[in-house]
Amino acid sequence: MIVRHKAIRQLNLGRRFRCAFFCISSPFMMILGKVTLAKALILDRASGWQALIRRSTPLAICLWLLVHGQLGHAGPPTLGFMRLPQPGGGLVTVFYPSSDPELPAVQGPFRFSWAANGRVLKGNGHLVVISHGSGGSPWVHVDLARVLVERGFTVALPQHAGDNYLDPSEPGPESWIKRPSEVSRAIDVVAGSRQLGATLGFESVGLFGGSAGGHAALTMAGGKWSKRRFRDHCEAHIREDFSSCVGFFTLLKGNWLDGPKLWLAKFVIAARFSDDTVQAGFDPRIKSVVAMVPFAADFDPASLMQPVTSLGLVIAERDINQIPRFHAEAVLAACEPRCEVVMRLPEAGHGAMLAPTPPLELGSVAHHLLSDPANFDRGLLVPQLNSRIADFFLRTLAVGS
């Protein structure tokens, strides 16, 4: 009898060892676990329900953890991808840590890989919103999103109404007024997702924005601006900062047409942008902001002397779309020492914020304003930049929470 009880104990120990082994190492543990559990039910029926529960507990825990996704994934997360409807039309694009395999995906001229609607893994619990530039899309920020997801973040990109790649009909100040509320609604959309909301805390959210998205980021950091300040800047500096004032419509080329272009641009700007209403935006959930190559000449510098969030800047010194001395450098002069430069790129232009870069038609205005200067080493510097942005959010959002 003693020998029999000893054998049973050894059998039970072996079962528990096998359960732990399958939980940790076997990709077929669900199938094997079900078979083992069925055998255990048959063998233990004669021993009473109390013994059954005691002997089955390790395997039951193992299977419960598997079902709930706690043991089924090892190694770095894959890039999960989903799109959620946003209020007023359009979609919020979301990238997140997933355990499902990535598959090839095509979006316009871009080729990616991600786990579309894949299972959601809990990351570091923080959301980062990316506000795209004028006429922008989610696809030119996928490289940054991937790095952020690898660090555990979930990333959401709202589609800014009237100023996106599908509808570029209303760029400039009219879009800038709406962007802060669109960022806040994107946070609400993610929080309302049953799959995503359960893995995140929303008391400490990050915001990255480039160009017009950088304008939104500075607004959410406490910056105050007005249409009249935009008009005043363009009246004073339109020749030096022409593209900031007229966008991607035309360029100054040093010929006789420059005079009529300057006159017409000033006339239109004066007629459309005389409103001196102060514009602002605030969301208490946003605790950290990175503004890259932002449009910023229309901000009251005093409003950025005491940012209401952690504030990081990315400065591309050869930006000819938003001349740094009127924009990013002016912000830095106002906010130091209560802000920091996440990265200064001496040889980079405005398009450094786009990764991957979209195809740019040779000779077009976009090619002139967004293509990389000859000495900019994109392959080396953009990965460094993305890593520094992720580091900034990891550090500042941990403090914020």
mmCIF file of N, CA and C in Angstrom, residues 112-171:
data_model
loop_
_atom_site.group_PDB
_atom_site.id
_atom_site.type_symbol
_atom_site.label_atom_id
_atom_site.label_comp_id
_atom_site.label_asym_id
_atom_site.label_seq_id
_atom_site.Cartn_x
_atom_site.Cartn_y
_atom_site.Cartn_z
ATOM 1 N N PHE A 112 4.271 47.002 -46.644
ATOM 2 C CA PHE A 112 4.529 46.811 -45.222
ATOM 3 C C PHE A 112 4.337 45.349 -44.855
ATOM 4 N N SER A 113 4.551 45.068 -43.571
ATOM 5 C CA SER A 113 4.076 43.810 -42.988
ATOM 6 C C SER A 113 3.537 44.136 -41.608
ATOM 7 N N TRP A 114 2.402 43.532 -41.268
ATOM 8 C CA TRP A 114 1.815 43.687 -39.937
ATOM 9 C C TRP A 114 0.779 42.607 -39.714
ATOM 10 N N ALA A 115 0.322 42.508 -38.474
ATOM 11 C CA ALA A 115 -0.708 41.535 -38.103
ATOM 12 C C ALA A 115 -2.045 42.267 -38.075
ATOM 13 N N ALA A 116 -2.747 42.250 -39.197
ATOM 14 C CA ALA A 116 -4.011 42.977 -39.298
ATOM 15 C C ALA A 116 -5.041 42.378 -38.349
ATOM 16 N N ASN A 117 -5.595 43.228 -37.470
ATOM 17 C CA ASN A 117 -6.579 42.810 -36.471
ATOM 18 C C ASN A 117 -6.070 41.639 -35.628
ATOM 19 N N GLY A 118 -4.757 41.621 -35.399
ATOM 20 C CA GLY A 118 -4.153 40.550 -34.614
ATOM 21 C C GLY A 118 -4.511 40.647 -33.145
ATOM 22 N N ARG A 119 -4.201 39.560 -32.432
ATOM 23 C CA ARG A 119 -4.476 39.534 -31.001
ATOM 24 C C ARG A 119 -3.662 40.617 -30.294
ATOM 25 N N VAL A 120 -4.267 41.322 -29.354
ATOM 26 C CA VAL A 120 -3.635 42.439 -28.661
ATOM 27 C C VAL A 120 -2.842 41.919 -27.471
ATOM 28 N N LEU A 121 -1.575 42.303 -27.402
ATOM 29 C CA LEU A 121 -0.759 42.024 -26.230
ATOM 30 C C LEU A 121 -0.673 43.277 -25.371
ATOM 31 N N LYS A 122 -0.620 43.087 -24.076
ATOM 32 C CA LYS A 122 -0.409 44.229 -23.185
ATOM 33 C C LYS A 122 1.042 44.658 -23.283
ATOM 34 N N GLY A 123 1.269 45.927 -23.568
ATOM 35 C CA GLY A 123 2.616 46.466 -23.635
ATOM 36 C C GLY A 123 2.960 47.203 -22.361
ATOM 37 N N ASN A 124 3.429 48.461 -22.514
ATOM 38 C CA ASN A 124 3.790 49.234 -21.323
ATOM 39 C C ASN A 124 2.618 50.039 -20.768
ATOM 40 N N GLY A 125 1.443 49.924 -21.390
ATOM 41 C CA GLY A 125 0.250 50.586 -20.870
ATOM 42 C C GLY A 125 0.064 52.016 -21.317
ATOM 43 N N HIS A 126 0.935 52.526 -22.216
ATOM 44 C CA HIS A 126 0.848 53.922 -22.638
ATOM 45 C C HIS A 126 0.461 54.036 -24.116
ATOM 46 N N LEU A 127 -0.322 55.066 -24.404
ATOM 47 C CA LEU A 127 -0.722 55.399 -25.765
ATOM 48 C C LEU A 127 0.071 56.607 -26.238
ATOM 49 N N VAL A 128 0.523 56.571 -27.497
ATOM 50 C CA VAL A 128 1.110 57.738 -28.155
ATOM 51 C C VAL A 128 0.274 58.038 -29.392
ATOM 52 N N VAL A 129 -0.171 59.287 -29.518
ATOM 53 C CA VAL A 129 -0.904 59.737 -30.697
ATOM 54 C C VAL A 129 0.085 60.419 -31.634
ATOM 55 N N ILE A 130 -0.029 60.136 -32.930
ATOM 56 C CA ILE A 130 0.779 60.817 -33.945
ATOM 57 C C ILE A 130 -0.152 61.688 -34.792
ATOM 58 N N SER A 131 0.155 62.987 -34.848
ATOM 59 C CA SER A 131 -0.611 63.929 -35.673
ATOM 60 C C SER A 131 0.173 64.170 -36.960
ATOM 61 N N HIS A 132 -0.388 63.715 -38.085
ATOM 62 C CA HIS A 132 0.325 63.800 -39.358
ATOM 63 C C HIS A 132 0.371 65.240 -39.872
ATOM 64 N N GLY A 133 1.241 65.469 -40.845
ATOM 65 C CA GLY A 133 1.374 66.793 -41.434
ATOM 66 C C GLY A 133 0.282 67.086 -42.446
ATOM 67 N N SER A 134 0.360 68.260 -43.069
ATOM 68 C CA SER A 134 -0.651 68.656 -44.051
ATOM 69 C C SER A 134 -0.671 67.674 -45.216
ATOM 70 N N GLY A 135 -1.880 67.225 -45.560
ATOM 71 C CA GLY A 135 -2.033 66.259 -46.633
ATOM 72 C C GLY A 135 -1.425 64.904 -46.326
ATOM 73 N N GLY A 136 -1.165 64.628 -45.052
ATOM 74 C CA GLY A 136 -0.435 63.435 -44.658
ATOM 75 C C GLY A 136 -1.312 62.199 -44.512
ATOM 76 N N SER A 137 -0.615 61.086 -44.265
ATOM 77 C CA SER A 137 -1.274 59.789 -44.106
ATOM 78 C C SER A 137 -0.618 59.037 -42.961
ATOM 79 N N PRO A 138 -1.232 57.949 -42.507
ATOM 80 C CA PRO A 138 -0.569 57.132 -41.484
ATOM 81 C C PRO A 138 0.687 56.448 -42.009
ATOM 82 N N TRP A 139 0.736 56.202 -43.322
ATOM 83 C CA TRP A 139 1.761 55.303 -43.869
ATOM 84 C C TRP A 139 3.166 55.895 -43.790
ATOM 85 N N VAL A 140 3.280 57.221 -43.769
ATOM 86 C CA VAL A 140 4.605 57.840 -43.704
ATOM 87 C C VAL A 140 5.130 57.933 -42.270
ATOM 88 N N HIS A 141 4.409 57.326 -41.329
ATOM 89 C CA HIS A 141 4.865 57.287 -39.937
ATOM 90 C C HIS A 141 4.963 55.855 -39.408
ATOM 91 N N VAL A 142 4.916 54.891 -40.306
ATOM 92 C CA VAL A 142 4.935 53.495 -39.872
ATOM 93 C C VAL A 142 6.275 53.117 -39.236
ATOM 94 N N ASP A 143 7.379 53.646 -39.737
ATOM 95 C CA ASP A 143 8.679 53.308 -39.149
ATOM 96 C C ASP A 143 8.745 53.742 -37.684
ATOM 97 N N LEU A 144 8.293 54.954 -37.388
ATOM 98 C CA LEU A 144 8.254 55.421 -36.001
ATOM 99 C C LEU A 144 7.285 54.584 -35.178
ATOM 100 N N ALA A 145 6.112 54.304 -35.751
ATOM 101 C CA ALA A 145 5.123 53.495 -35.032
ATOM 102 C C ALA A 145 5.698 52.131 -34.664
ATOM 103 N N ARG A 146 6.432 51.529 -35.584
ATOM 104 C CA ARG A 146 7.012 50.206 -35.293
ATOM 105 C C ARG A 146 7.982 50.263 -34.115
ATOM 106 N N VAL A 147 8.842 51.281 -34.093
ATOM 107 C CA VAL A 147 9.788 51.413 -32.985
ATOM 108 C C VAL A 147 9.042 51.620 -31.667
ATOM 109 N N LEU A 148 8.015 52.444 -31.688
ATOM 110 C CA LEU A 148 7.234 52.672 -30.469
ATOM 111 C C LEU A 148 6.549 51.390 -30.003
ATOM 112 N N VAL A 149 6.007 50.624 -30.944
ATOM 113 C CA VAL A 149 5.359 49.357 -30.568
ATOM 114 C C VAL A 149 6.384 48.385 -29.999
ATOM 115 N N GLU A 150 7.569 48.330 -30.581
ATOM 116 C CA GLU A 150 8.618 47.456 -30.046
ATOM 117 C C GLU A 150 8.976 47.827 -28.612
ATOM 118 N N ARG A 151 8.798 49.097 -28.252
ATOM 119 C CA ARG A 151 9.057 49.543 -26.880
ATOM 120 C C ARG A 151 7.834 49.376 -25.980
ATOM 121 N N GLY A 152 6.732 48.856 -26.542
ATOM 122 C CA GLY A 152 5.562 48.573 -25.727
ATOM 123 C C GLY A 152 4.408 49.530 -25.854
ATOM 124 N N PHE A 153 4.558 50.586 -26.671
ATOM 125 C CA PHE A 153 3.489 51.568 -26.820
ATOM 126 C C PHE A 153 2.413 51.085 -27.797
ATOM 127 N N THR A 154 1.216 51.600 -27.605
ATOM 128 C CA THR A 154 0.178 51.561 -28.626
ATOM 129 C C THR A 154 0.159 52.936 -29.296
ATOM 130 N N VAL A 155 -0.022 52.965 -30.616
ATOM 131 C CA VAL A 155 0.108 54.200 -31.392
ATOM 132 C C VAL A 155 -1.175 54.438 -32.184
ATOM 133 N N ALA A 156 -1.733 55.644 -32.073
ATOM 134 C CA ALA A 156 -2.970 55.979 -32.791
ATOM 135 C C ALA A 156 -2.748 57.204 -33.666
ATOM 136 N N LEU A 157 -3.222 57.128 -34.893
ATOM 137 C CA LEU A 157 -3.104 58.248 -35.835
ATOM 138 C C LEU A 157 -4.490 58.665 -36.301
ATOM 139 N N PRO A 158 -4.977 59.827 -35.841
ATOM 140 C CA PRO A 158 -6.254 60.317 -36.360
ATOM 141 C C PRO A 158 -6.105 60.794 -37.797
ATOM 142 N N GLN A 159 -7.222 60.828 -38.495
ATOM 143 C CA GLN A 159 -7.259 61.355 -39.861
ATOM 144 C C GLN A 159 -7.792 62.774 -39.774
ATOM 145 N N HIS A 160 -6.910 63.768 -39.969
ATOM 146 C CA HIS A 160 -7.313 65.158 -39.765
ATOM 147 C C HIS A 160 -8.195 65.630 -40.924
ATOM 148 N N ALA A 161 -9.393 66.058 -40.574
ATOM 149 C CA ALA A 161 -10.414 66.398 -41.567
ATOM 150 C C ALA A 161 -9.957 67.548 -42.459
ATOM 151 N N GLY A 162 -10.103 67.365 -43.772
ATOM 152 C CA GLY A 162 -9.785 68.410 -44.732
ATOM 153 C C GLY A 162 -8.304 68.669 -44.915
ATOM 154 N N ASP A 163 -7.459 67.847 -44.279
ATOM 155 C CA ASP A 163 -6.020 68.066 -44.395
ATOM 156 C C ASP A 163 -5.289 66.720 -44.334
ATOM 157 N N ASN A 164 -5.735 65.805 -45.178
ATOM 158 C CA ASN A 164 -5.131 64.474 -45.218
ATOM 159 C C ASN A 164 -4.966 64.038 -46.674
ATOM 160 N N TYR A 165 -4.346 62.904 -46.876
ATOM 161 C CA TYR A 165 -4.012 62.455 -48.235
ATOM 162 C C TYR A 165 -5.236 62.128 -49.075
ATOM 163 N N LEU A 166 -6.371 61.876 -48.441
ATOM 164 C CA LEU A 166 -7.605 61.607 -49.186
ATOM 165 C C LEU A 166 -8.414 62.872 -49.434
ATOM 166 N N ASP A 167 -8.244 63.856 -48.560
ATOM 167 C CA ASP A 167 -8.982 65.115 -48.684
ATOM 168 C C ASP A 167 -8.077 66.261 -48.216
ATOM 169 N N PRO A 168 -7.319 66.867 -49.133
ATOM 170 C CA PRO A 168 -6.421 67.970 -48.760
ATOM 171 C C PRO A 168 -7.044 69.344 -48.978
ATOM 172 N N SER A 169 -8.363 69.450 -48.836
ATOM 173 C CA SER A 169 -9.083 70.647 -49.264
ATOM 174 C C SER A 169 -8.956 71.830 -48.321
ATOM 175 N N GLU A 170 -8.541 71.630 -47.086
ATOM 176 C CA GLU A 170 -8.574 72.727 -46.111
ATOM 177 C C GLU A 170 -7.330 72.731 -45.217
ATOM 178 N N PRO A 171 -6.150 72.915 -45.793
ATOM 179 C CA PRO A 171 -4.939 72.967 -44.970
ATOM 180 C C PRO A 171 -4.796 74.315 -44.276
#
